Amino acid sequence: MINLQLRFLLVSFFTSIVGEAQYVMQDAVLMHYIDRRFQSLERRLEKCNQDTLDYVQEFRYFSRRMISRLEGLKVYKAEFKNEVEHLLTRVERAQRDIDYFKSTRESTACVEVDEDLVEKQLNEDAEEKRKVKLMLNASCDNMLAGIKSLKIVKKTGDMNGSWMTDPGKDHLKIYFLSGSKNNVILEFANIRAFSERNHKLTPRRVNLPSSWQGTGHVIYNGFLFYHRYGSLNEIVKYNIQKRKVTDRMFLPGAGQIPAYELFSDTKIDLAIDEQGLWTIHAEPDTSRNLVITKINHMTMTVEHTWDTSCNSKNAEAAFLICGTLYVVYNSPSGGTSRIECVYDVLDTINTYEIPVLPFPKRQGNHSVIHYNPKEKQLFAWANGSQILYKLQTKQKV
């Protein structure tokens, strides 16, 4: 009897254990199923997050491209507008010339009308010259008589470049801009710090927001004026101290061809003289003759433009002194640089009587020659050398 009771108890015990084991196995299967579902959900969430990130990245890239395209369209619109205005100006000039030539061919009955027309045109020319004299400083009457000497200050940087001081400031800082496409200015405390090989005297480095084109940039009254690389004729005004662009303009007609045949990198050459800021460029419409433009450096607007008789063929550089353009020529193989063409905007110099003015003691080509009206000397760059030329001047006849 006791044995039967024990067997019954053991059977009941084992039955309960088996039942509990079945429940445990069912719970384990359910937990495994739930775990797999969670893992599947996590993978889907990760894929969704990755797809979202990819979409955001693509949208940002697309937005940047669209903004860049819109900015480019604005530039093209401004350039097109300037070209149209420039074309209209030339059409007006041509129309005036056509009207004048037509009037000179009319019958003798119209002689009095012709004389009136000629007198009117002469009066207009006289009035134009009067306005130009008022705009410019007529008391500046110096002209170049010769180049006395040269001094090679240093040989460093690229084969082409530009270096200068600021004639509108009292400090003696030297600005070094190496290369015909770059965006880094090195600022030295003075010419001694620039010329000495002292690694302790490190220059101040200024990074521009865009690269320059050519070597025709200038610094005036604390601002760098330069032709922006990649643009046809955009001139940027950059505040060196505050490190930001403060203004820009487009120069009608410029940038189509090099300003000087012997240095094709420079399409727009900027210059400073006693009168302020100028630009020099060449145009196909003027038979590649140089065109000079007086720029108001405060408002970045064109004040006046002159079509000169100086051609860009075999020219390597040019500069202005008291409103007079001096164009430097050379041979393509590199010889003695010489000034062969002079153009005075006030027409106070008999340019045909000016002799050829050679540069002293060196052979080769210049990539830039800029006049400094404060120091009365030329800052030049030739084959990687930074050169100073002392000048001999005289009063205009």
Short mmCIF file of C-alpha atoms in Angstrom, two decimals:
data_model
loop_
_atom_site.label_atom_id
_atom_site.label_comp_id
_atom_site.label_asym_id
_atom_site.label_seq_id
_atom_site.Cartn_x
_atom_site.Cartn_y
_atom_site.Cartn_z
CA MET A 1 0.00 0.00 0.00
CA ILE A 2 2.78 2.36 0.90
CA ASN A 3 4.55 1.52 -2.35
CA LEU A 4 1.51 2.40 -4.36
CA GLN A 5 1.24 5.74 -2.61
CA LEU A 6 4.91 6.49 -3.31
CA ARG A 7 4.50 5.59 -6.96
CA PHE A 8 1.46 7.80 -7.20
CA LEU A 9 3.32 10.71 -5.59
CA LEU A 10 6.34 10.22 -7.89
CA VAL A 11 4.14 10.10 -10.98
CA SER A 12 2.38 13.29 -9.87
CA PHE A 13 5.74 14.97 -9.19
CA PHE A 14 7.25 14.02 -12.54
CA THR A 15 4.05 15.02 -14.32
CA SER A 16 4.19 18.49 -12.75
CA ILE A 17 7.89 18.83 -13.66
CA VAL A 18 7.23 17.90 -17.28
CA GLY A 19 4.35 20.37 -17.43
CA GLU A 20 6.51 23.15 -16.02
CA ALA A 21 9.30 22.28 -18.52
CA GLN A 22 6.83 22.50 -21.37
CA TYR A 23 5.74 25.92 -20.14
CA VAL A 24 9.40 27.01 -19.90
CA MET A 25 10.10 25.80 -23.43
CA GLN A 26 7.04 27.61 -24.72
CA ASP A 27 8.20 30.81 -22.96
CA ALA A 28 11.67 30.42 -24.47
CA VAL A 29 10.25 30.00 -27.97
CA LEU A 30 8.04 33.04 -27.46
CA MET A 31 10.98 35.13 -26.15
CA HIS A 32 13.10 34.03 -29.10
CA TYR A 33 10.32 35.03 -31.50
CA ILE A 34 9.91 38.42 -29.81
CA ASP A 35 13.69 38.96 -29.87
CA ARG A 36 13.81 38.23 -33.61
CA ARG A 37 10.97 40.66 -34.23
CA PHE A 38 12.78 43.38 -32.26
CA GLN A 39 15.98 42.76 -34.24
CA SER A 40 14.02 43.01 -37.46
CA LEU A 41 12.47 46.28 -36.30
CA GLU A 42 15.92 47.63 -35.31
CA ARG A 43 17.33 46.75 -38.75
CA ARG A 44 14.41 48.49 -40.42
CA LEU A 45 14.85 51.56 -38.20
CA GLU A 46 18.58 51.65 -38.99
CA LYS A 47 17.84 51.42 -42.72
CA CYS A 48 15.22 54.14 -42.37
CA ASN A 49 17.69 56.38 -40.50
CA GLN A 50 20.39 55.72 -43.12
CA ASP A 51 17.96 56.48 -45.95
CA THR A 52 16.97 59.69 -44.17
CA LEU A 53 20.63 60.71 -43.72
CA ASP A 54 21.35 59.94 -47.38
CA TYR A 55 18.35 62.02 -48.42
CA VAL A 56 19.41 64.94 -46.20
CA GLN A 57 22.96 64.74 -47.59
CA GLU A 58 21.68 64.66 -51.17
CA PHE A 59 19.35 67.56 -50.45
CA ARG A 60 22.19 69.62 -48.95
CA TYR A 61 24.37 68.89 -51.97
CA PHE A 62 21.52 69.78 -54.29
CA SER A 63 20.88 73.02 -52.33
CA ARG A 64 24.56 74.02 -52.54
CA ARG A 65 24.57 73.34 -56.29
CA MET A 66 21.41 75.39 -56.78
CA ILE A 67 22.78 78.28 -54.70
CA SER A 68 26.03 78.17 -56.69
CA ARG A 69 24.09 78.11 -59.96
CA LEU A 70 21.94 81.06 -58.83
CA GLU A 71 25.02 83.06 -57.84
CA GLY A 72 26.59 82.23 -61.19
CA LEU A 73 23.43 83.39 -62.96
CA LYS A 74 23.56 86.67 -61.03
CA VAL A 75 27.16 87.19 -62.15
CA TYR A 76 26.32 86.34 -65.75
CA LYS A 77 23.34 88.70 -65.61
CA ALA A 78 25.50 91.55 -64.33
CA GLU A 79 28.22 90.83 -66.91
CA PHE A 80 25.63 90.69 -69.70
CA LYS A 81 24.12 93.97 -68.52
CA ASN A 82 27.55 95.61 -68.50
CA GLU A 83 28.34 94.26 -71.97
CA VAL A 84 25.05 95.61 -73.31
CA GLU A 85 25.74 99.02 -71.76
CA HIS A 86 29.23 98.96 -73.22
CA LEU A 87 27.83 98.04 -76.64
CA LEU A 88 25.27 100.83 -76.45
CA THR A 89 28.04 103.31 -75.62
CA ARG A 90 30.05 102.18 -78.65
CA VAL A 91 26.96 102.33 -80.87
CA GLU A 92 26.35 105.90 -79.72
CA ARG A 93 29.97 106.80 -80.50
CA ALA A 94 29.70 105.19 -83.92
CA GLN A 95 26.42 106.98 -84.60
CA ARG A 96 27.97 110.35 -83.74
CA ASP A 97 30.88 109.60 -86.09
CA ILE A 98 28.48 108.53 -88.88
CA ASP A 99 26.39 111.67 -88.42
CA TYR A 100 29.52 113.78 -88.57
CA PHE A 101 30.86 112.13 -91.76
CA LYS A 102 27.43 112.34 -93.41
CA SER A 103 27.23 116.02 -92.64
CA THR A 104 30.65 116.70 -94.19
CA ARG A 105 29.48 115.13 -97.46
CA GLU A 106 26.38 117.24 -97.84
CA SER A 107 26.03 119.89 -100.56
CA THR A 108 27.57 123.33 -100.37
CA ALA A 109 24.16 124.68 -99.42
CA CYS A 110 24.65 123.00 -96.10
CA VAL A 111 28.13 124.35 -95.44
CA GLU A 112 26.90 126.64 -92.70
CA VAL A 113 25.13 123.71 -91.04
CA ASP A 114 28.35 121.69 -91.29
CA GLU A 115 30.33 124.48 -89.71
CA ASP A 116 27.80 124.71 -86.92
CA LEU A 117 28.03 120.97 -86.40
CA VAL A 118 31.82 121.06 -86.30
CA GLU A 119 31.74 124.00 -83.91
CA LYS A 120 29.24 122.15 -81.72
CA GLN A 121 31.47 119.08 -81.68
CA LEU A 122 34.53 121.17 -80.83
CA ASN A 123 32.61 122.80 -78.00
CA GLU A 124 31.56 119.38 -76.75
CA ASP A 125 35.18 118.17 -76.85
CA ALA A 126 36.31 121.30 -75.00
CA GLU A 127 33.61 120.81 -72.39
CA GLU A 128 34.61 117.15 -72.03
CA LYS A 129 38.26 118.12 -71.47
CA ARG A 130 37.16 120.73 -68.93
CA LYS A 131 35.20 118.09 -67.00
CA VAL A 132 38.19 115.73 -67.10
CA LYS A 133 40.49 118.46 -65.75
CA LEU A 134 38.03 119.14 -62.94
CA MET A 135 37.87 115.42 -62.16
CA LEU A 136 41.64 115.02 -62.16
CA ASN A 137 44.26 116.91 -60.23
CA ALA A 138 45.50 119.35 -62.85
CA SER A 139 48.33 120.51 -60.56
CA CYS A 140 50.03 117.13 -61.01
CA ASP A 141 52.35 118.05 -63.89
CA ASN A 142 55.22 115.55 -63.57
CA MET A 143 56.22 113.32 -66.45
CA LEU A 144 58.81 110.57 -66.81
CA ALA A 145 62.19 111.66 -68.18
CA GLY A 146 64.13 108.42 -67.62
CA ILE A 147 64.78 105.40 -65.42
CA LYS A 148 67.92 106.03 -63.38
CA SER A 149 68.72 102.73 -61.68
CA LEU A 150 67.43 99.41 -60.44
CA LYS A 151 67.76 97.47 -57.21
CA ILE A 152 66.99 93.75 -56.93
CA VAL A 153 65.51 93.57 -53.44
CA LYS A 154 64.96 89.81 -53.32
CA LYS A 155 64.43 86.70 -55.43
CA THR A 156 61.66 84.53 -54.00
CA GLY A 157 58.26 83.09 -54.81
CA ASP A 158 56.94 82.11 -58.23
CA MET A 159 58.31 83.31 -61.55
CA ASN A 160 55.38 85.75 -61.74
CA GLY A 161 53.77 87.81 -59.02
CA SER A 162 53.29 91.25 -57.55
CA TRP A 163 54.66 93.12 -54.55
CA MET A 164 53.89 96.61 -53.30
CA THR A 165 53.34 99.08 -50.49
CA ASP A 166 50.15 101.04 -49.83
CA PRO A 167 50.66 104.61 -51.16
CA GLY A 168 47.50 105.73 -49.38
CA LYS A 169 48.82 104.84 -45.90
CA ASP A 170 51.67 106.14 -43.75
CA HIS A 171 52.97 102.71 -42.70
CA LEU A 172 55.86 100.92 -44.47
CA LYS A 173 54.29 97.48 -44.81
CA ILE A 174 55.24 95.30 -47.78
CA TYR A 175 52.57 93.15 -49.40
CA PHE A 176 53.72 90.03 -51.27
CA LEU A 177 51.36 88.28 -53.72
CA SER A 178 53.08 85.34 -55.41
CA GLY A 179 51.76 83.76 -58.59
CA SER A 180 49.22 84.78 -61.21
CA LYS A 181 46.51 82.67 -59.54
CA ASN A 182 46.50 82.59 -55.75
CA ASN A 183 44.50 83.80 -52.75
CA VAL A 184 47.20 84.36 -50.09
CA ILE A 185 48.74 87.74 -49.21
CA LEU A 186 51.88 87.90 -47.06
CA GLU A 187 52.22 91.13 -45.10
CA PHE A 188 55.70 92.17 -43.87
CA ALA A 189 56.33 94.93 -41.34
CA ASN A 190 58.73 96.79 -43.66
CA ILE A 191 61.10 96.26 -46.57
CA ARG A 192 63.89 95.16 -44.23
CA ALA A 193 61.73 92.38 -42.78
CA PHE A 194 60.85 91.37 -46.34
CA SER A 195 64.38 91.34 -47.72
CA GLU A 196 66.13 89.61 -44.77
CA ARG A 197 66.09 85.83 -44.43
CA ASN A 198 65.06 85.87 -40.78
CA HIS A 199 62.70 82.98 -40.00
CA LYS A 200 61.73 84.60 -36.69
CA LEU A 201 60.13 87.55 -38.52
CA THR A 202 57.14 85.65 -39.86
CA PRO A 203 54.78 87.66 -42.08
CA ARG A 204 51.08 88.07 -41.42
CA ARG A 205 49.08 85.78 -43.68
CA VAL A 206 45.80 86.98 -45.22
CA ASN A 207 43.58 84.45 -47.03
CA LEU A 208 41.24 85.92 -49.63
CA PRO A 209 37.77 84.43 -50.24
CA SER A 210 38.63 83.98 -53.94
CA SER A 211 41.78 83.82 -56.08
CA TRP A 212 43.11 86.67 -58.18
CA GLN A 213 43.68 86.56 -61.93
CA GLY A 214 47.03 87.76 -63.31
CA THR A 215 49.37 90.15 -61.50
CA GLY A 216 47.60 93.47 -61.98
CA HIS A 217 46.28 93.95 -58.43
CA VAL A 218 46.97 97.02 -56.26
CA ILE A 219 46.59 98.02 -52.62
CA TYR A 220 45.27 101.51 -51.87
CA ASN A 221 44.00 103.05 -48.61
CA GLY A 222 43.91 99.67 -46.88
CA PHE A 223 42.00 97.89 -49.65
CA LEU A 224 43.14 95.28 -52.16
CA PHE A 225 41.67 95.69 -55.63
CA TYR A 226 41.96 92.60 -57.82
CA HIS A 227 40.48 90.86 -60.87
CA ARG A 228 38.64 87.80 -59.55
CA TYR A 229 39.79 84.52 -61.07
CA GLY A 230 37.10 82.76 -63.10
CA SER A 231 35.22 85.96 -63.93
CA LEU A 232 35.33 87.90 -67.19
CA ASN A 233 35.78 91.39 -65.75
CA GLU A 234 34.81 91.43 -62.05
CA ILE A 235 36.98 93.66 -59.84
CA VAL A 236 36.83 92.95 -56.10
CA LYS A 237 37.48 95.49 -53.32
CA TYR A 238 38.78 93.71 -50.21
CA ASN A 239 39.40 95.26 -46.77
CA ILE A 240 42.74 93.80 -45.64
CA GLN A 241 42.38 94.78 -41.98
CA LYS A 242 38.79 93.53 -41.54
CA ARG A 243 39.37 90.62 -43.94
CA LYS A 244 36.16 90.94 -45.90
CA VAL A 245 34.91 91.96 -49.35
CA THR A 246 33.36 95.43 -49.16
CA ASP A 247 32.42 96.05 -52.80
CA ARG A 248 32.80 94.81 -56.37
CA MET A 249 32.21 96.06 -59.90
CA PHE A 250 32.25 94.86 -63.51
CA LEU A 251 34.43 96.66 -66.05
CA PRO A 252 32.62 96.88 -69.42
CA GLY A 253 34.60 95.57 -72.40
CA ALA A 254 37.47 94.17 -70.32
CA GLY A 255 38.67 90.60 -69.85
CA GLN A 256 38.18 89.35 -73.41
CA ILE A 257 41.88 89.37 -74.34
CA PRO A 258 45.14 89.86 -72.40
CA ALA A 259 46.11 93.42 -71.58
CA TYR A 260 49.68 92.69 -72.73
CA GLU A 261 50.65 90.21 -75.43
CA LEU A 262 53.86 89.15 -73.67
CA PHE A 263 52.09 88.31 -70.39
CA SER A 264 48.76 86.68 -71.18
CA ASP A 265 47.75 85.96 -67.56
CA THR A 266 46.80 89.58 -66.87
CA LYS A 267 43.50 90.56 -68.48
CA ILE A 268 42.88 93.63 -66.29
CA ASP A 269 45.83 95.62 -64.93
CA LEU A 270 45.02 98.00 -62.08
CA ALA A 271 47.22 101.01 -61.38
CA ILE A 272 47.63 103.77 -58.81
CA ASP A 273 49.04 107.25 -59.45
CA GLU A 274 48.60 110.74 -57.98
CA GLN A 275 45.05 110.78 -59.35
CA GLY A 276 43.92 107.54 -57.69
CA LEU A 277 42.75 104.20 -59.11
CA TRP A 278 42.92 103.22 -62.81
CA THR A 279 42.46 100.12 -64.92
CA ILE A 280 44.27 99.14 -68.12
CA HIS A 281 42.94 96.54 -70.56
CA ALA A 282 42.82 95.73 -74.28
CA GLU A 283 39.80 95.11 -76.49
CA PRO A 284 39.36 93.40 -79.87
CA ASP A 285 37.07 96.28 -80.94
CA THR A 286 39.93 98.78 -80.56
CA SER A 287 42.39 96.73 -82.71
CA ARG A 288 43.94 95.49 -79.45
CA ASN A 289 44.84 99.02 -78.42
CA LEU A 290 44.93 99.66 -74.69
CA VAL A 291 41.92 101.24 -72.96
CA ILE A 292 42.40 103.10 -69.67
CA THR A 293 39.59 103.79 -67.23
CA LYS A 294 39.49 106.10 -64.21
CA ILE A 295 37.75 104.35 -61.29
CA ASN A 296 36.30 106.01 -58.22
CA HIS A 297 37.83 103.78 -55.55
CA MET A 298 35.22 104.82 -52.97
CA THR A 299 32.08 104.02 -54.97
CA MET A 300 33.65 101.49 -57.41
CA THR A 301 32.17 103.26 -60.42
CA VAL A 302 33.64 104.32 -63.78
CA GLU A 303 34.44 108.02 -63.99
CA HIS A 304 35.87 108.18 -67.52
CA THR A 305 37.33 105.94 -70.24
CA TRP A 306 39.95 106.69 -72.90
CA ASP A 307 40.79 104.65 -76.02
CA THR A 308 44.56 105.06 -76.40
CA SER A 309 46.81 104.73 -79.43
CA CYS A 310 49.12 102.29 -77.61
CA ASN A 311 48.87 98.72 -78.88
CA SER A 312 49.16 95.58 -76.73
CA LYS A 313 51.34 93.76 -79.30
CA ASN A 314 54.77 93.02 -77.78
CA ALA A 315 53.73 94.91 -74.63
CA GLU A 316 54.65 93.40 -71.27
CA ALA A 317 53.44 95.99 -68.74
CA ALA A 318 52.26 99.57 -68.24
CA PHE A 319 51.88 102.16 -65.49
CA LEU A 320 50.54 105.71 -64.98
CA ILE A 321 52.16 108.85 -63.59
CA CYS A 322 50.02 111.99 -63.19
CA GLY A 323 47.40 110.70 -65.58
CA THR A 324 49.92 109.72 -68.26
CA LEU A 325 50.12 106.11 -69.47
CA TYR A 326 53.58 104.62 -70.15
CA VAL A 327 53.59 101.28 -71.99
CA VAL A 328 56.60 98.97 -71.70
CA TYR A 329 57.53 96.79 -74.69
CA ASN A 330 59.98 93.94 -75.19
CA SER A 331 60.76 91.09 -77.56
CA PRO A 332 59.03 87.72 -77.09
CA SER A 333 62.38 86.05 -76.42
CA GLY A 334 63.20 88.57 -73.69
CA GLY A 335 65.46 91.53 -74.30
CA THR A 336 65.78 95.07 -73.00
CA SER A 337 62.50 96.49 -71.74
CA ARG A 338 61.69 99.95 -73.10
CA ILE A 339 58.91 102.52 -73.01
CA GLU A 340 57.80 103.16 -76.59
CA CYS A 341 54.26 104.52 -76.25
CA VAL A 342 52.96 107.35 -74.07
CA TYR A 343 49.37 108.58 -73.77
CA ASP A 344 48.36 111.64 -71.73
CA VAL A 345 44.66 111.87 -70.82
CA LEU A 346 44.85 115.69 -70.54
CA ASP A 347 46.69 115.98 -73.87
CA THR A 348 49.38 118.21 -72.35
CA ILE A 349 52.32 116.16 -73.66
CA ASN A 350 53.53 115.99 -77.24
CA THR A 351 53.94 112.23 -77.16
CA TYR A 352 55.56 112.11 -80.59
CA GLU A 353 58.60 114.01 -79.30
CA ILE A 354 59.23 111.66 -76.37
CA PRO A 355 62.22 109.37 -77.04
CA VAL A 356 62.29 105.64 -76.34
CA LEU A 357 63.09 105.14 -72.64
CA PRO A 358 65.04 101.90 -71.95
CA PHE A 359 65.16 100.07 -68.63
CA PRO A 360 68.73 99.72 -67.29
CA LYS A 361 71.06 96.74 -66.88
CA ARG A 362 68.89 93.69 -67.31
CA GLN A 363 67.53 91.29 -69.91
CA GLY A 364 64.23 89.43 -69.65
CA ASN A 365 60.52 90.12 -69.29
CA HIS A 366 58.49 91.73 -66.52
CA SER A 367 55.23 90.23 -65.27
CA VAL A 368 54.22 93.51 -63.63
CA ILE A 369 55.46 97.11 -63.26
CA HIS A 370 53.53 99.37 -60.89
CA TYR A 371 54.20 103.01 -59.97
CA ASN A 372 54.08 104.11 -56.33
CA PRO A 373 53.12 107.82 -56.17
CA LYS A 374 54.25 108.18 -52.55
CA GLU A 375 57.74 106.76 -53.04
CA LYS A 376 58.08 107.96 -56.68
CA GLN A 377 59.51 104.66 -57.88
CA LEU A 378 58.47 101.51 -59.73
CA PHE A 379 57.78 98.16 -58.06
CA ALA A 380 58.45 95.38 -60.58
CA TRP A 381 58.56 91.57 -60.71
CA ALA A 382 60.75 89.81 -63.29
CA ASN A 383 61.59 86.09 -63.44
CA GLY A 384 61.00 85.61 -59.72
CA SER A 385 62.93 88.76 -58.68
CA GLN A 386 61.40 91.69 -56.84
CA ILE A 387 62.89 94.92 -58.27
CA LEU A 388 62.78 98.65 -57.50
CA TYR A 389 63.37 101.22 -60.25
CA LYS A 390 64.27 104.81 -59.36
CA LEU A 391 62.86 107.41 -61.72
CA GLN A 392 63.92 110.72 -63.18
CA THR A 393 61.01 113.09 -63.74
CA LYS A 394 60.45 116.56 -65.14
CA GLN A 395 57.57 118.97 -65.58
CA LYS A 396 55.19 118.52 -68.47
CA VAL A 397 55.86 120.95 -71.27
#
